[in-house]
Amino acid sequence: MKTPVMIALDFESVEELQSFLKQFPSHLKLTVKIGMELFYGQGPQIVRNLRQKGHAVFLDLKLHDIPNTVEKAMFQLGKLGIQYTTIHALGGKPMIQATKRGLMAGARAAKVPVPKLLAVTELTSISERQLQEEQNVPLKMNEQVQKLAQLAENAGADGVICSPHEVAQLKSALPADFLYVTPGIRMPDAKKDDQQRVMTPAEAQKAGSSALVVGRPITKAADPVVAYQRIVESMQD
């Protein structure tokens, strides 16, 4: 798939997860996002199970701590055979560098490929007003995101998590192989939920997104397989 659709599996239990995945044809190998809720509830085994079934895994834990702590944590995550994982760019350059060291060492120890390290810039639930009034950042959202993305790239990250609205600007300021993984994806007739900055799949692909993260529009759909296919097909017109 030219622009992978990463399904955010925001479930509480293994039973819910298995019930959801059983709806998809067994030959279809998905790219799935495991977040805090499922990982904290079920632990690393949930990732191992998904990898054994042939699914690519984006482990989205958004680490943000002192460099030594994230380095040791990423050593453990690097051993899991995942394809992507995340940190907060706001953690700063030393933290991002330590993250990459830990990730590479863990993958080396387990003899698996090194996961792509993605830095979160500003969450798509953060509005321009919140950025200035609550985070006390005087920059415009697009300026803040670009600075964080450039910091992350300079520190060794492989890409960023950002709003699809920011991709075009970022692509002009960063290397050609840098990745842009974009949540906040909604079909034209879907609810925005708690996302503030959204685009349709086709719009996000055209803007240059490397991969799309889609959760509730698929997982809460009456027919998740149809919802997934509709999103994929909307980018092939």
mmCIF file of N, CA and C in Angstrom, residues 3 5 8 28 50 64 69-70 72 77 103 107-108 118 134 155 172 176 212 223 225 231:
data_model
loop_
_atom_site.group_PDB
_atom_site.id
_atom_site.type_symbol
_atom_site.label_atom_id
_atom_site.label_comp_id
_atom_site.label_asym_id
_atom_site.label_seq_id
_atom_site.Cartn_x
_atom_site.Cartn_y
_atom_site.Cartn_z
ATOM 1 N N THR A 3 0.347 4.420 0.776
ATOM 2 C CA THR A 3 0.229 5.161 2.038
ATOM 3 C C THR A 3 -0.485 4.253 3.040
ATOM 4 N N VAL A 5 -2.442 2.514 6.017
ATOM 5 C CA VAL A 5 -3.443 2.928 7.000
ATOM 6 C C VAL A 5 -3.173 2.148 8.271
ATOM 7 N N ALA A 8 -5.699 2.174 14.693
ATOM 8 C CA ALA A 8 -5.461 2.366 16.124
ATOM 9 C C ALA A 8 -6.369 1.434 16.919
ATOM 10 N N LEU A 28 -5.102 -10.940 5.038
ATOM 11 C CA LEU A 28 -4.840 -9.507 5.012
ATOM 12 C C LEU A 28 -3.952 -9.131 6.199
ATOM 13 N N LEU A 50 0.605 -10.231 17.865
ATOM 14 C CA LEU A 50 0.288 -9.562 16.606
ATOM 15 C C LEU A 50 1.393 -9.773 15.576
ATOM 16 N N HIS A 64 8.513 10.083 27.316
ATOM 17 C CA HIS A 64 8.957 11.459 27.613
ATOM 18 C C HIS A 64 9.495 11.454 29.036
ATOM 19 N N THR A 69 16.427 7.057 31.398
ATOM 20 C CA THR A 69 15.216 6.252 31.546
ATOM 21 C C THR A 69 14.654 5.824 30.200
ATOM 22 N N VAL A 70 14.577 6.745 29.253
ATOM 23 C CA VAL A 70 14.023 6.371 27.949
ATOM 24 C C VAL A 70 14.958 5.443 27.189
ATOM 25 N N LYS A 72 16.822 3.040 28.450
ATOM 26 C CA LYS A 72 16.607 1.687 28.975
ATOM 27 C C LYS A 72 15.246 1.143 28.563
ATOM 28 N N LEU A 77 11.780 -2.141 24.249
ATOM 29 C CA LEU A 77 10.850 -2.065 23.117
ATOM 30 C C LEU A 77 11.517 -2.480 21.811
ATOM 31 N N LEU A 103 16.930 1.966 21.290
ATOM 32 C CA LEU A 103 16.154 1.245 20.286
ATOM 33 C C LEU A 103 17.071 0.386 19.407
ATOM 34 N N ALA A 107 17.164 -3.799 19.345
ATOM 35 C CA ALA A 107 16.940 -4.520 18.090
ATOM 36 C C ALA A 107 18.138 -5.406 17.758
ATOM 37 N N ARG A 108 19.337 -4.887 18.014
ATOM 38 C CA ARG A 108 20.556 -5.648 17.769
ATOM 39 C C ARG A 108 20.581 -6.894 18.655
ATOM 40 N N LEU A 118 9.578 7.688 15.716
ATOM 41 C CA LEU A 118 8.735 8.822 15.349
ATOM 42 C C LEU A 118 8.578 9.757 16.541
ATOM 43 N N GLU A 134 -2.090 27.808 27.196
ATOM 44 C CA GLU A 134 -1.820 26.770 28.182
ATOM 45 C C GLU A 134 -0.369 26.303 28.178
ATOM 46 N N ALA A 155 18.289 15.063 15.824
ATOM 47 C CA ALA A 155 18.670 14.179 16.924
ATOM 48 C C ALA A 155 18.614 12.703 16.543
ATOM 49 N N SER A 172 9.159 20.633 2.965
ATOM 50 C CA SER A 172 10.055 21.604 2.338
ATOM 51 C C SER A 172 11.251 21.945 3.220
ATOM 52 N N ALA A 176 14.310 14.251 2.312
ATOM 53 C CA ALA A 176 13.303 13.582 1.485
ATOM 54 C C ALA A 176 12.816 12.269 2.086
ATOM 55 N N LEU A 212 -1.181 6.939 7.475
ATOM 56 C CA LEU A 212 -2.327 7.536 8.145
ATOM 57 C C LEU A 212 -2.692 6.710 9.370
ATOM 58 N N ASP A 223 -19.418 -1.872 10.241
ATOM 59 C CA ASP A 223 -18.649 -2.908 9.546
ATOM 60 C C ASP A 223 -17.213 -2.397 9.386
ATOM 61 N N VAL A 225 -14.433 -3.727 8.403
ATOM 62 C CA VAL A 225 -13.727 -4.102 7.177
ATOM 63 C C VAL A 225 -14.127 -3.176 6.028
ATOM 64 N N ILE A 231 -11.614 3.618 3.214
ATOM 65 C CA ILE A 231 -10.515 4.563 3.393
ATOM 66 C C ILE A 231 -9.389 4.277 2.406
#
